[in-house]
């Protein structure tokens, strides 16, 4: 039972709600990972990477809100509590302390790559359960893939 009666059947609401909740956890986690790196990065490219990390944070937080509101729209209460993130986090976490710029780039390549992989799975699921939610995930994934590409471009070329 739900207090909000969304447009989906119970089966589609459940499947889509699980997808949106997983996306919400990943986005909130990604925003925290990027902010932690933003505060602790050191190295010659500090300023450019510092600003690039904030761009990831803005994307993650903006889409977290869109995903949470989509869940509420279909009758699924979103859960962005810290305890939920701690239990369900699936992205690699930064180590404590200062982070050299190369470690930050590697961290973000890994976190964004995993987030993209998981979002693409969610896109597939929502193709059957809710095309409107799928559309939100498509836009989100395009933005995450762009960030992923930009961090990969920060790596030195192989010799």
C-alpha positions as a LaTeX table, in Angstrom:
\begin{tabular}{lrrr}
\hline
Residue & $x$ (\AA) & $y$ (\AA) & $z$ (\AA) \\
\hline
Unk1 & 0.00 & 0.00 & 0.00 \\
Unk2 & 1.15 & 3.52 & $-0.74$ \\
Unk3 & $-0.09$ & 6.98 & 0.23 \\
Unk4 & 0.61 & 8.20 & $-3.30$ \\
Unk5 & $-1.15$ & 6.44 & $-6.15$ \\
Unk6 & 1.18 & 6.67 & $-9.11$ \\
Unk7 & 0.47 & 5.67 & $-12.70$ \\
Unk8 & 2.10 & 2.23 & $-12.62$ \\
Unk9 & 0.82 & $-1.25$ & $-11.86$ \\
Unk10 & 1.98 & $-2.70$ & $-8.56$ \\
Unk11 & 4.53 & $-4.93$ & $-10.30$ \\
Unk12 & 5.97 & $-2.10$ & $-12.38$ \\
Unk13 & 5.94 & 0.27 & $-9.38$ \\
Unk14 & 7.91 & $-2.24$ & $-7.31$ \\
Unk15 & 10.49 & $-2.93$ & $-10.05$ \\
Unk16 & 10.90 & 0.75 & $-10.90$ \\
Unk17 & 11.00 & 1.76 & $-7.23$ \\
Unk18 & 13.88 & $-0.63$ & $-6.57$ \\
Unk19 & 15.77 & 0.75 & $-9.56$ \\
Unk20 & 15.21 & 4.36 & $-8.51$ \\
Unk21 & 16.22 & 3.63 & $-4.91$ \\
Unk22 & 19.46 & 2.02 & $-6.09$ \\
Unk23 & 20.14 & 4.99 & $-8.35$ \\
Unk24 & 19.47 & 7.39 & $-5.48$ \\
Unk25 & 21.95 & 5.59 & $-3.22$ \\
Unk26 & 24.61 & 5.60 & $-5.95$ \\
Unk27 & 24.11 & 9.29 & $-6.70$ \\
Unk28 & 24.24 & 10.39 & $-3.07$ \\
Unk29 & 27.28 & 8.20 & $-2.53$ \\
Unk30 & 28.96 & 9.58 & $-5.65$ \\
Unk31 & 28.35 & 13.15 & $-4.48$ \\
Unk32 & 30.00 & 12.36 & $-1.14$ \\
Unk33 & 32.96 & 10.60 & $-2.77$ \\
Unk34 & 33.56 & 13.55 & $-5.09$ \\
Unk35 & 33.21 & 16.07 & $-2.26$ \\
Unk36 & 35.63 & 14.12 & $-0.05$ \\
Unk37 & 38.16 & 14.12 & $-2.88$ \\
Unk38 & 37.45 & 17.81 & $-3.54$ \\
Unk39 & 38.39 & 18.70 & 0.04 \\
Unk40 & 41.53 & 16.54 & 0.17 \\
Unk41 & 43.17 & 16.69 & $-3.25$ \\
Unk42 & 46.79 & 17.80 & $-3.53$ \\
Unk43 & 49.05 & 18.33 & $-6.53$ \\
Unk44 & 49.88 & 20.63 & $-9.42$ \\
Unk45 & 46.44 & 20.18 & $-11.03$ \\
Unk46 & 44.68 & 20.91 & $-7.75$ \\
Unk47 & 42.56 & 23.79 & $-8.99$ \\
Unk48 & 41.29 & 22.23 & $-12.22$ \\
Unk49 & 40.48 & 18.89 & $-10.56$ \\
Unk50 & 39.00 & 20.68 & $-7.53$ \\
Unk51 & 36.54 & 22.43 & $-9.87$ \\
Unk52 & 35.92 & 19.29 & $-11.94$ \\
Unk53 & 34.98 & 17.39 & $-8.77$ \\
Unk54 & 32.40 & 20.05 & $-7.94$ \\
Unk55 & 30.86 & 19.50 & $-11.38$ \\
Unk56 & 30.40 & 15.81 & $-10.51$ \\
Unk57 & 28.83 & 16.80 & $-7.18$ \\
Unk58 & 26.35 & 19.14 & $-8.90$ \\
Unk59 & 25.37 & 16.46 & $-11.41$ \\
Unk60 & 24.97 & 13.78 & $-8.73$ \\
Unk61 & 22.94 & 16.01 & $-6.40$ \\
Unk62 & 20.73 & 17.39 & $-9.17$ \\
Unk63 & 19.91 & 13.94 & $-10.48$ \\
Unk64 & 19.51 & 12.54 & $-6.96$ \\
Unk65 & 16.70 & 15.02 & $-6.48$ \\
Unk66 & 15.15 & 14.13 & $-9.85$ \\
Unk67 & 15.36 & 10.40 & $-9.10$ \\
Unk68 & 13.92 & 10.81 & $-5.59$ \\
Unk69 & 11.06 & 12.92 & $-6.89$ \\
Unk70 & 10.35 & 10.39 & $-9.63$ \\
Unk71 & 10.17 & 7.65 & $-7.00$ \\
Unk72 & 7.72 & 9.72 & $-4.96$ \\
Unk73 & 5.68 & 10.40 & $-8.10$ \\
Unk74 & 5.17 & 6.68 & $-8.71$ \\
Unk75 & 4.29 & 6.07 & $-5.06$ \\
Unk76 & 7.63 & 4.89 & $-3.67$ \\
Unk77 & 9.08 & 6.83 & $-0.72$ \\
Unk78 & 12.76 & 7.59 & $-1.46$ \\
Unk79 & 15.31 & 6.80 & 1.24 \\
Unk80 & 18.41 & 8.97 & 1.30 \\
Unk81 & 19.30 & 8.51 & 4.96 \\
Unk82 & 22.96 & 8.15 & 5.90 \\
Unk83 & 22.32 & 4.69 & 7.38 \\
Unk84 & 20.78 & 3.54 & 4.10 \\
Unk85 & 23.78 & 4.82 & 2.16 \\
Unk86 & 26.18 & 3.10 & 4.55 \\
Unk87 & 24.34 & $-0.22$ & 4.18 \\
Unk88 & 23.81 & $-0.12$ & 0.42 \\
Unk89 & 26.86 & 1.70 & $-0.91$ \\
Unk90 & 28.47 & $-0.14$ & $-3.78$ \\
Unk91 & 31.03 & 2.40 & $-4.93$ \\
Unk92 & 34.70 & 2.38 & $-3.95$ \\
Unk93 & 35.38 & 4.83 & $-1.15$ \\
Unk94 & 38.34 & 7.20 & $-0.89$ \\
Unk95 & 40.93 & 6.53 & 1.77 \\
Unk96 & 41.32 & 8.84 & 4.76 \\
Unk97 & 43.53 & 11.88 & 4.50 \\
Unk98 & 45.13 & 13.83 & 1.69 \\
Unk99 & 44.84 & 12.46 & $-1.84$ \\
Unk100 & 47.33 & 12.97 & $-4.62$ \\
Unk101 & 45.74 & 14.10 & $-7.85$ \\
Unk102 & 46.52 & 10.81 & $-9.65$ \\
Unk103 & 44.73 & 8.86 & $-6.89$ \\
Unk104 & 41.73 & 11.16 & $-7.20$ \\
Unk105 & 41.56 & 10.64 & $-10.95$ \\
Unk106 & 41.75 & 6.85 & $-10.49$ \\
Unk107 & 39.11 & 6.98 & $-7.73$ \\
Unk108 & 36.69 & 8.94 & $-9.89$ \\
Unk109 & 37.29 & 6.79 & $-12.96$ \\
Unk110 & 36.41 & 3.74 & $-10.86$ \\
Unk111 & 33.41 & 5.26 & $-9.06$ \\
Unk112 & 31.95 & 6.81 & $-12.20$ \\
Unk113 & 32.59 & 3.66 & $-14.22$ \\
Unk114 & 30.78 & 1.51 & $-11.67$ \\
Unk115 & 27.92 & 4.01 & $-11.38$ \\
Unk116 & 27.53 & 4.04 & $-15.18$ \\
Unk117 & 27.55 & 0.24 & $-15.32$ \\
Unk118 & 24.83 & 0.06 & $-12.68$ \\
Unk119 & 22.76 & 2.82 & $-14.32$ \\
Unk120 & 22.87 & 0.98 & $-17.64$ \\
Unk121 & 21.45 & $-2.12$ & $-15.92$ \\
Unk122 & 18.70 & 0.06 & $-14.45$ \\
Unk123 & 17.95 & 1.53 & $-17.87$ \\
Unk124 & 17.38 & $-1.98$ & $-19.16$ \\
Unk125 & 14.99 & $-2.85$ & $-16.30$ \\
Unk126 & 12.93 & 0.32 & $-16.67$ \\
Unk127 & 12.53 & $-0.37$ & $-20.38$ \\
Unk128 & 9.96 & $-2.93$ & $-19.30$ \\
Unk129 & 8.52 & $-1.22$ & $-16.20$ \\
Unk130 & 8.45 & 2.56 & $-16.76$ \\
Unk131 & 9.67 & 4.51 & $-19.77$ \\
Unk132 & 9.38 & 7.86 & $-17.97$ \\
Unk133 & 11.80 & 6.70 & $-15.27$ \\
Unk134 & 13.98 & 5.21 & $-18.00$ \\
Unk135 & 14.15 & 8.65 & $-19.61$ \\
Unk136 & 15.42 & 10.18 & $-16.35$ \\
Unk137 & 18.06 & 7.45 & $-16.13$ \\
Unk138 & 19.09 & 7.95 & $-19.76$ \\
Unk139 & 19.82 & 11.64 & $-19.22$ \\
Unk140 & 21.59 & 10.91 & $-15.96$ \\
Unk141 & 23.75 & 8.19 & $-17.49$ \\
Unk142 & 24.77 & 10.43 & $-20.36$ \\
Unk143 & 26.02 & 13.01 & $-17.84$ \\
Unk144 & 27.86 & 10.39 & $-15.77$ \\
Unk145 & 29.48 & 8.98 & $-18.91$ \\
Unk146 & 30.66 & 12.48 & $-19.84$ \\
Unk147 & 32.27 & 12.92 & $-16.40$ \\
Unk148 & 33.80 & 9.45 & $-16.71$ \\
Unk149 & 35.33 & 10.36 & $-20.07$ \\
Unk150 & 36.70 & 13.64 & $-18.72$ \\
Unk151 & 38.43 & 11.92 & $-15.80$ \\
Unk152 & 39.86 & 9.28 & $-18.13$ \\
Unk153 & 41.27 & 12.11 & $-20.25$ \\
Unk154 & 43.14 & 13.32 & $-17.15$ \\
Unk155 & 45.36 & 10.23 & $-17.20$ \\
Unk156 & 48.77 & 10.37 & $-18.85$ \\
Unk157 & 49.03 & 8.70 & $-22.26$ \\
Unk158 & 50.64 & 5.26 & $-22.22$ \\
Unk159 & 54.15 & 5.17 & $-23.61$ \\
\hline
\end{tabular}
